[in-house]
GROMACS .gro file of C-alpha atoms in nm:
model
  389
    1MET     CA    1   1.395  -0.746   0.499
    2ILE     CA    2   1.438  -0.932   0.185
    3GLY     CA    3   1.470  -0.710  -0.139
    4HIS     CA    4   1.616  -0.391  -0.191
    5GLY     CA    5   1.544  -0.102  -0.401
    6PHE     CA    6   1.293   0.164  -0.362
    7MET     CA    7   1.087   0.013  -0.110
    8GLY     CA    8   1.424  -0.131   0.039
    9ALA     CA    9   1.452   0.200   0.098
   10ALA     CA   10   1.168   0.338   0.224
   11HIS     CA   11   1.145   0.032   0.478
   12SER     CA   12   1.424   0.101   0.597
   13VAL     CA   13   1.414   0.461   0.693
   14GLY     CA   14   1.124   0.313   0.922
   15TRP     CA   15   1.272   0.041   1.117
   16ARG     CA   16   1.552   0.291   1.127
   17GLN     CA   17   1.330   0.572   1.238
   18ALA     CA   18   1.053   0.389   1.453
   19PRO     CA   19   1.246   0.327   1.755
   20ALA     CA   20   1.398   0.677   1.794
   21ALA     CA   21   1.074   0.807   1.758
   22PHE     CA   22   0.842   0.608   1.977
   23ASP     CA   23   0.910   0.389   2.317
   24LEU     CA   24   0.875   0.091   2.143
   25PRO     CA   25   0.837  -0.224   2.383
   26ASP     CA   26   1.097  -0.413   2.295
   27SER     CA   27   1.414  -0.286   2.146
   28VAL     CA   28   1.459  -0.356   1.660
   29GLU     CA   29   1.809  -0.458   1.537
   30MET     CA   30   1.843  -0.430   1.187
   31ALA     CA   31   1.986  -0.765   1.158
   32VAL     CA   32   2.022  -0.840   0.792
   33LEU     CA   33   1.925  -0.703   0.408
   34VAL     CA   34   1.905  -1.032   0.180
   35GLY     CA   35   1.949  -0.952  -0.200
   36ARG     CA   36   1.992  -1.157  -0.534
   37ASN     CA   37   2.306  -0.946  -0.605
   38ALA     CA   38   2.567  -0.974  -0.331
   39ALA     CA   39   2.764  -0.682  -0.423
   40ALA     CA   40   2.445  -0.479  -0.419
   41ALA     CA   41   2.298  -0.609  -0.126
   42SER     CA   42   2.595  -0.545   0.081
   43ALA     CA   43   2.583  -0.143  -0.090
   44ALA     CA   44   2.214  -0.100   0.034
   45ALA     CA   45   2.316  -0.262   0.385
   46ALA     CA   46   2.631  -0.006   0.412
   47LYS     CA   47   2.358   0.264   0.306
   48TRP     CA   48   2.060   0.187   0.467
   49GLY     CA   49   2.217   0.083   0.816
   50TRP     CA   50   2.134  -0.263   0.810
   51ALA     CA   51   2.444  -0.506   0.968
   52GLU     CA   52   2.489  -0.712   0.716
   53SER     CA   53   2.422  -0.854   0.387
   54ALA     CA   54   2.297  -1.184   0.244
   55THR     CA   55   2.170  -1.361  -0.079
   56ASP     CA   56   2.038  -1.697   0.037
   57TRP     CA   57   1.682  -1.566   0.183
   58ARG     CA   58   1.631  -1.968   0.310
   59GLU     CA   59   1.953  -1.963   0.453
   60VAL     CA   60   1.869  -1.581   0.619
   61ILE     CA   61   1.445  -1.715   0.773
   62ALA     CA   62   1.661  -2.003   0.905
   63ARG     CA   63   1.823  -1.823   1.162
   64ASP     CA   64   1.757  -1.831   1.560
   65ASP     CA   65   1.824  -1.440   1.573
   66ILE     CA   66   1.588  -1.318   1.342
   67ASP     CA   67   1.263  -1.307   1.465
   68ILE     CA   68   1.085  -1.052   1.175
   69VAL     CA   69   1.069  -1.091   0.774
   70ASP     CA   70   1.053  -0.778   0.604
   71ILE     CA   71   0.954  -0.867   0.247
   72VAL     CA   72   1.008  -0.600  -0.063
   73THR     CA   73   1.058  -0.846  -0.358
   74PRO     CA   74   0.875  -0.822  -0.643
   75GLY     CA   75   0.526  -0.973  -0.623
   76ASP     CA   76   0.621  -1.328  -0.821
   77SER     CA   77   0.846  -1.459  -0.532
   78HIS     CA   78   0.595  -1.297  -0.224
   79ALA     CA   79   0.399  -1.645  -0.123
   80GLU     CA   80   0.692  -1.861  -0.139
   81ILE     CA   81   0.898  -1.620   0.106
   82ALA     CA   82   0.591  -1.518   0.372
   83ILE     CA   83   0.499  -1.954   0.374
   84ALA     CA   84   0.843  -2.045   0.464
   85ALA     CA   85   0.905  -1.764   0.709
   86LEU     CA   86   0.539  -1.853   0.867
   87GLU     CA   87   0.600  -2.194   0.920
   88ALA     CA   88   0.945  -2.126   0.991
   89GLY     CA   89   0.829  -1.921   1.286
   90LYS     CA   90   0.858  -1.568   1.178
   91HIS     CA   91   0.669  -1.252   1.217
   92VAL     CA   92   0.626  -1.142   0.872
   93LEU     CA   93   0.554  -0.789   0.685
   94CYS     CA   94   0.471  -0.802   0.348
   95GLU     CA   95   0.426  -0.551   0.113
   96LYS     CA   96   0.174  -0.482  -0.101
   97PRO     CA   97  -0.003  -0.619  -0.325
   98LEU     CA   98  -0.002  -0.884  -0.120
   99ALA     CA   99   0.058  -1.192  -0.391
  100ASN     CA  100   0.009  -1.153  -0.774
  101SER     CA  101  -0.300  -1.343  -0.772
  102VAL     CA  102  -0.583  -1.488  -0.593
  103ALA     CA  103  -0.433  -1.816  -0.531
  104GLU     CA  104  -0.122  -1.672  -0.414
  105ALA     CA  105  -0.270  -1.443  -0.180
  106SER     CA  106  -0.520  -1.738   0.017
  107ALA     CA  107  -0.224  -1.921   0.027
  108MET     CA  108  -0.070  -1.704   0.220
  109ASP     CA  109  -0.354  -1.634   0.430
  110VAL     CA  110  -0.406  -1.997   0.545
  111ALA     CA  111  -0.092  -2.007   0.629
  112ALA     CA  112  -0.118  -1.694   0.800
  113GLN     CA  113  -0.314  -1.845   0.982
  114LEU     CA  114  -0.204  -2.107   1.102
  115ALA     CA  115   0.158  -1.968   1.258
  116ALA     CA  116  -0.183  -1.678   1.450
  117GLY     CA  117  -0.193  -1.991   1.661
  118ARG     CA  118   0.108  -2.084   1.694
  119GLY     CA  119   0.189  -1.682   1.805
  120VAL     CA  120   0.364  -1.585   1.488
  121ARG     CA  121   0.223  -1.268   1.353
  122SER     CA  122   0.174  -1.121   0.980
  123MET     CA  123   0.084  -0.814   0.850
  124VAL     CA  124   0.065  -0.631   0.470
  125GLY     CA  125   0.208  -0.283   0.333
  126PHE     CA  126  -0.062  -0.050   0.304
  127THR     CA  127   0.140   0.227   0.446
  128TYR     CA  128  -0.051   0.519   0.356
  129ARG     CA  129  -0.340   0.374   0.660
  130ARG     CA  130  -0.091   0.489   0.870
  131VAL     CA  131   0.008   0.872   0.789
  132PRO     CA  132  -0.188   1.051   0.988
  133ALA     CA  133  -0.435   1.264   0.820
  134VAL     CA  134  -0.599   0.905   0.669
  135THR     CA  135  -0.606   0.774   1.059
  136LEU     CA  136  -0.791   1.091   1.070
  137LEU     CA  137  -1.002   1.041   0.765
  138ARG     CA  138  -1.123   0.675   0.916
  139ASP     CA  139  -1.154   0.771   1.245
  140LEU     CA  140  -1.378   1.092   1.189
  141VAL     CA  141  -1.593   0.900   0.942
  142ALA     CA  142  -1.624   0.599   1.180
  143SER     CA  143  -1.785   0.913   1.501
  144GLY     CA  144  -2.033   0.991   1.260
  145ALA     CA  145  -1.852   1.364   1.053
  146VAL     CA  146  -2.013   1.285   0.720
  147GLY     CA  147  -2.281   1.071   0.875
  148GLU     CA  148  -2.430   0.766   0.619
  149VAL     CA  149  -2.185   0.772   0.367
  150ARG     CA  150  -2.303   0.792  -0.027
  151GLN     CA  151  -2.034   0.847  -0.232
  152VAL     CA  152  -1.606   0.712  -0.188
  153ARG     CA  153  -1.430   0.907  -0.487
  154ALA     CA  154  -1.029   0.763  -0.482
  155ALA     CA  155  -0.719   0.840  -0.768
  156TYR     CA  156  -0.361   0.733  -0.792
  157ARG     CA  157  -0.253   0.955  -1.023
  158GLN     CA  158   0.120   0.891  -1.179
  159ASP     CA  159   0.301   1.035  -1.524
  160TRP     CA  160   0.607   0.817  -1.485
  161LEU     CA  161   0.594   0.571  -1.779
  162VAL     CA  162   0.419   0.849  -1.981
  163ASP     CA  163   0.730   0.861  -2.216
  164GLU     CA  164   0.702   0.580  -2.501
  165ASN     CA  165   1.062   0.534  -2.434
  166GLU     CA  166   1.079   0.395  -2.130
  167PRO     CA  167   1.281   0.070  -2.086
  168LEU     CA  168   1.068  -0.229  -1.994
  169ALA     CA  169   1.075  -0.325  -1.651
  170TRP     CA  170   1.002  -0.529  -1.400
  171ARG     CA  171   0.667  -0.401  -1.264
  172LEU     CA  172   0.574  -0.383  -1.637
  173GLN     CA  173   0.559  -0.752  -1.627
  174LYS     CA  174   0.248  -0.988  -1.614
  175GLU     CA  175   0.497  -1.271  -1.457
  176HIS     CA  176   0.658  -1.050  -1.199
  177ALA     CA  177   0.435  -0.738  -1.094
  178GLY     CA  178   0.093  -0.947  -1.188
  179SER     CA  179  -0.034  -0.648  -1.275
  180GLY     CA  180   0.041  -0.308  -1.378
  181ALA     CA  181  -0.073   0.031  -1.221
  182LEU     CA  182  -0.453  -0.179  -1.124
  183GLY     CA  183  -0.243  -0.411  -0.895
  184ASP     CA  184   0.048  -0.172  -0.774
  185ILE     CA  185  -0.095   0.157  -0.726
  186GLY     CA  186  -0.491   0.082  -0.742
  187ALA     CA  187  -0.429  -0.192  -0.480
  188HIS     CA  188  -0.352   0.118  -0.213
  189ILE     CA  189  -0.713   0.306  -0.321
  190ILE     CA  190  -0.897  -0.016  -0.251
  191ASP     CA  191  -0.769  -0.034   0.043
  192LEU     CA  192  -0.813   0.274   0.202
  193ALA     CA  193  -1.190   0.333   0.048
  194GLN     CA  194  -1.253   0.012   0.288
  195PHE     CA  195  -1.013   0.195   0.513
  196VAL     CA  196  -1.175   0.417   0.542
  197THR     CA  197  -1.546   0.395   0.542
  198GLY     CA  198  -1.520   0.015   0.743
  199GLN     CA  199  -1.737  -0.105   0.455
  200SER     CA  200  -1.583  -0.430   0.208
  201VAL     CA  201  -1.567  -0.349  -0.221
  202ASP     CA  202  -1.852  -0.604  -0.332
  203SER     CA  203  -1.882  -0.595  -0.683
  204VAL     CA  204  -1.702  -0.359  -0.915
  205THR     CA  205  -1.748  -0.292  -1.365
  206GLY     CA  206  -1.440  -0.190  -1.487
  207VAL     CA  207  -1.180  -0.110  -1.825
  208VAL     CA  208  -0.831  -0.199  -1.767
  209GLU     CA  209  -0.618  -0.067  -2.077
  210THR     CA  210  -0.260  -0.098  -2.241
  211LEU     CA  211  -0.150   0.182  -2.343
  212VAL     CA  212   0.189   0.133  -2.464
  213LYS     CA  213   0.245  -0.222  -2.579
  214GLN     CA  214   0.602  -0.231  -2.652
  215ARG     CA  215   0.957  -0.039  -2.516
  216PRO     CA  216   1.291  -0.045  -2.501
  217LEU     CA  217   1.466  -0.326  -2.332
  218PRO     CA  218   1.655  -0.218  -2.079
  219GLN     CA  219   2.053  -0.225  -2.088
  220SER     CA  220   2.089  -0.524  -1.885
  221GLY     CA  221   1.793  -0.704  -1.943
  222PRO     CA  222   1.370  -0.704  -1.885
  223GLY     CA  223   1.306  -0.702  -1.522
  224SER     CA  224   1.639  -0.523  -1.363
  225SER     CA  225   1.458  -0.178  -1.323
  226GLY     CA  226   1.145  -0.128  -1.100
  227LEU     CA  227   1.059   0.242  -1.176
  228SER     CA  228   1.328   0.365  -1.455
  229GLY     CA  229   1.627   0.259  -1.655
  230VAL     CA  230   1.857   0.338  -1.926
  231ALA     CA  231   1.735   0.182  -2.284
  232GLY     CA  232   1.925  -0.059  -2.468
  233ALA     CA  233   1.830  -0.223  -2.814
  234GLY     CA  234   1.567  -0.439  -2.884
  235PHE     CA  235   1.212  -0.393  -2.736
  236GLY     CA  236   1.000  -0.636  -2.539
  237ASP     CA  237   0.604  -0.642  -2.460
  238VAL     CA  238   0.407  -0.449  -2.203
  239THR     CA  239   0.212  -0.735  -2.097
  240VAL     CA  240  -0.008  -0.561  -1.769
  241ASP     CA  241  -0.208  -0.238  -1.794
  242ASP     CA  242  -0.123   0.079  -1.818
  243LEU     CA  243  -0.449   0.273  -1.694
  244ALA     CA  244  -0.724   0.167  -1.496
  245LEU     CA  245  -1.084   0.309  -1.398
  246PHE     CA  246  -1.355   0.121  -1.219
  247THR     CA  247  -1.719   0.180  -0.993
  248GLY     CA  248  -1.710  -0.016  -0.678
  249ARG     CA  249  -2.023  -0.095  -0.470
  250LEU     CA  250  -2.007  -0.112  -0.118
  251SER     CA  251  -2.149  -0.309   0.119
  252SER     CA  252  -2.388  -0.037   0.211
  253ARG     CA  253  -2.494   0.006  -0.133
  254ALA     CA  254  -2.332   0.345  -0.157
  255LEU     CA  255  -2.090   0.382  -0.514
  256ALA     CA  256  -1.755   0.424  -0.529
  257SER     CA  257  -1.535   0.467  -0.809
  258PHE     CA  258  -1.149   0.466  -0.872
  259GLU     CA  259  -0.891   0.563  -1.116
  260ALA     CA  260  -0.541   0.427  -1.077
  261THR     CA  261  -0.318   0.544  -1.367
  262ARG     CA  262   0.083   0.602  -1.502
  263PHE     CA  263  -0.011   0.798  -1.816
  264ALA     CA  264  -0.177   1.117  -1.590
  265THR     CA  265   0.111   1.365  -1.735
  266GLY     CA  266   0.196   1.598  -1.488
  267ARG     CA  267   0.073   1.401  -1.174
  268LYS     CA  268   0.423   1.268  -0.996
  269ASN     CA  269   0.255   1.032  -0.731
  270GLN     CA  270  -0.120   1.195  -0.644
  271LEU     CA  271  -0.337   0.994  -0.452
  272THR     CA  272  -0.705   1.167  -0.364
  273ILE     CA  273  -0.964   1.017  -0.173
  274GLU     CA  274  -1.307   1.160  -0.078
  275VAL     CA  275  -1.623   1.063   0.122
  276SER     CA  276  -1.918   1.225   0.031
  277GLY     CA  277  -2.190   1.158   0.306
  278ASP     CA  278  -2.560   1.302   0.425
  279ARG     CA  279  -2.415   1.504   0.704
  280GLY     CA  280  -2.085   1.636   0.571
  281ALA     CA  281  -1.703   1.545   0.333
  282LEU     CA  282  -1.413   1.464   0.427
  283ALA     CA  283  -1.138   1.471   0.149
  284PHE     CA  284  -0.738   1.356   0.153
  285ASP     CA  285  -0.456   1.450  -0.068
  286LEU     CA  286  -0.064   1.296  -0.087
  287GLU     CA  287   0.026   1.622  -0.228
  288ASP     CA  288  -0.070   1.769   0.098
  289LEU     CA  289  -0.011   1.481   0.358
  290ASN     CA  290  -0.031   1.685   0.676
  291SER     CA  291  -0.398   1.817   0.650
  292LEU     CA  292  -0.720   1.736   0.550
  293GLN     CA  293  -0.994   1.879   0.487
  294LEU     CA  294  -1.384   1.858   0.632
  295TYR     CA  295  -1.752   1.960   0.496
  296ASP     CA  296  -1.992   2.009   0.750
  297ARG     CA  297  -2.383   2.048   0.683
  298THR     CA  298  -2.499   2.088   0.989
  299ALA     CA  299  -2.294   2.446   1.020
  300PRO     CA  300  -2.505   2.793   0.980
  301ASP     CA  301  -2.538   2.917   0.537
  302ASP     CA  302  -2.282   3.165   0.642
  303ARG     CA  303  -2.013   2.893   0.717
  304GLN     CA  304  -2.055   2.642   0.465
  305GLY     CA  305  -1.731   2.539   0.306
  306PHE     CA  306  -1.490   2.324   0.286
  307THR     CA  307  -1.245   2.351   0.613
  308ARG     CA  308  -0.868   2.283   0.620
  309ILE     CA  309  -0.766   2.053   0.953
  310LEU     CA  310  -0.366   2.088   0.999
  311VAL     CA  311  -0.342   1.742   1.129
  312THR     CA  312   0.030   1.827   1.265
  313GLU     CA  313  -0.126   1.835   1.632
  314PRO     CA  314   0.029   1.593   1.909
  315VAL     CA  315  -0.354   1.495   1.923
  316HIS     CA  316  -0.399   1.323   1.561
  317PRO     CA  317  -0.219   0.998   1.536
  318TYR     CA  318   0.110   0.884   1.527
  319VAL     CA  319   0.223   1.252   1.571
  320SER     CA  320   0.326   1.266   1.940
  321GLY     CA  321   0.619   1.078   1.860
  322TRP     CA  322   0.787   1.397   1.646
  323TRP     CA  323   0.721   1.783   1.645
  324PRO     CA  324   0.574   2.061   1.763
  325ALA     CA  325   0.237   2.141   1.643
  326GLY     CA  326   0.249   2.273   1.258
  327HIS     CA  327   0.594   2.128   1.141
  328LEU     CA  328   0.488   1.902   0.909
  329LEU     CA  329   0.576   1.494   0.821
  330GLY     CA  330   0.645   1.359   0.497
  331TYR     CA  331   0.629   1.004   0.277
  332GLU     CA  332   0.857   0.844   0.513
  333HIS     CA  333   0.706   0.922   0.846
  334GLY     CA  334   0.467   0.636   0.729
  335PHE     CA  335   0.690   0.360   0.715
  336SER     CA  336   0.816   0.487   1.088
  337HIS     CA  337   0.454   0.411   1.186
  338GLN     CA  338   0.420   0.098   1.031
  339ALA     CA  339   0.730  -0.029   1.186
  340LYS     CA  340   0.607   0.106   1.511
  341ASP     CA  341   0.260  -0.051   1.499
  342PHE     CA  342   0.368  -0.454   1.419
  343VAL     CA  343   0.657  -0.454   1.705
  344GLU     CA  344   0.404  -0.303   1.941
  345ALA     CA  345   0.117  -0.605   1.796
  346ILE     CA  346   0.378  -0.864   1.788
  347VAL     CA  347   0.486  -0.757   2.186
  348ARG     CA  348   0.103  -0.744   2.255
  349GLY     CA  349   0.015  -1.052   2.090
  350GLU     CA  350  -0.228  -0.943   1.870
  351ASP     CA  351  -0.267  -0.964   1.527
  352PRO     CA  352  -0.187  -0.659   1.331
  353ARG     CA  353  -0.380  -0.511   1.088
  354PRO     CA  354  -0.423  -0.521   0.779
  355SER     CA  355  -0.378  -0.890   0.788
  356PHE     CA  356  -0.292  -1.069   0.494
  357ALA     CA  357  -0.685  -1.135   0.522
  358ASP     CA  358  -0.755  -0.793   0.501
  359GLY     CA  359  -0.486  -0.890   0.135
  360LEU     CA  360  -0.668  -1.096   0.001
  361GLY     CA  361  -0.977  -0.912  -0.001
  362VAL     CA  362  -0.790  -0.660  -0.206
  363GLN     CA  363  -0.649  -0.920  -0.442
  364ARG     CA  364  -1.041  -1.029  -0.437
  365VAL     CA  365  -1.156  -0.654  -0.620
  366LEU     CA  366  -0.816  -0.677  -0.782
  367ASP     CA  367  -0.910  -1.003  -0.993
  368ALA     CA  368  -1.288  -0.883  -1.063
  369VAL     CA  369  -1.188  -0.590  -1.179
  370GLU     CA  370  -1.029  -0.766  -1.435
  371GLN     CA  371  -1.298  -1.015  -1.549
  372SER     CA  372  -1.500  -0.728  -1.562
  373SER     CA  373  -1.255  -0.546  -1.813
  374ALA     CA  374  -1.282  -0.874  -1.946
  375ARG     CA  375  -1.587  -0.905  -2.002
  376ASP     CA  376  -1.733  -0.607  -2.180
  377SER     CA  377  -1.712  -0.446  -1.779
  378ALA     CA  378  -1.998  -0.664  -1.700
  379TRP     CA  379  -2.056  -0.608  -1.325
  380VAL     CA  380  -1.887  -0.884  -1.125
  381SER     CA  381  -1.928  -0.950  -0.794
  382VAL     CA  382  -1.617  -0.965  -0.532
  383THR     CA  383  -1.668  -1.367  -0.327
  384GLU     CA  384  -1.582  -1.384   0.031
  385PRO     CA  385  -1.492  -1.005   0.088
  386ALA     CA  386  -1.268  -0.970   0.419
  387LEU     CA  387  -1.420  -0.819   0.736
  388LEU     CA  388  -1.306  -0.493   0.787
  389THR     CA  389  -1.257  -0.291   1.151
   0.00000   0.00000   0.00000
């Protein structure tokens, strides 16, 4: 695993728990964690169960005993590491968003396609696809539970930047993060909208806004912290967006609305998606991640209303690997499901999803939203949308 911190912790839990929860077709060894600071990498490796640590990712991907490279670094290094790893014959799992630009994501997709021809697999980490309730939502939409999809509403709301004294972090610097709320959390809701409907976002109109233009520099210098830190002396420019609001036209011509914000006061990590059709509707809220809301328009008039489905039965996606019905799962379980699916695809010799092509498709939507905002919210076509299943 290259990188650590918040996502490194989450991925580590996933790699550690997947072999225990599921009957994987091959064994998994958490061999080495890579970080720029030797002491920090060593401490993280010891804490999260990695056999050793290192500081040079190039040396690590050249090792014969490494089969999989898991990339959890900031977006500005995704392309370089992923392409090098694929060319070295390593299977690659890369955190979202796939890259910081369409050009980088395109190069990664080309490398992934060439590697696939040699039996080398790649996947992008849109982990919320693997929350059991979200996977079930996708399955229900595909089965016709809502009928013809007419409208999608998706939002990801956080409030960790409401305090204007929150120090400048790498996530607030375009050269490291690519974009702000749009790319970091907006990428998730774009992917979910496409995943659960099986459609692509073909055109967008929207606006992005930076609400706080400058922030205090952290004590150890800009870019040292991903989510929070301690303020030092002086101020630095925020070069990414804080808030993105946009509308998308799906491939069926249905409309989807999106909100990605770090300024939703009181909302810590609220991701919601609702799909409305001519026969019914389905809704999911990450703050109630073990359930779905289902509305069936074909039910008798005296039984109309949203019904809560508790997604903890063994027949539900992924749940059979865990606890008896009614015993709830949490945020970390999606990373175990991600590890499970990736290992199983590698052993089967299949390309896992979401692919780098899917990641490129999301990157094109992100780029189109930024273009639209720069053109007074004009409608912008999303070129070459990824094929979705």
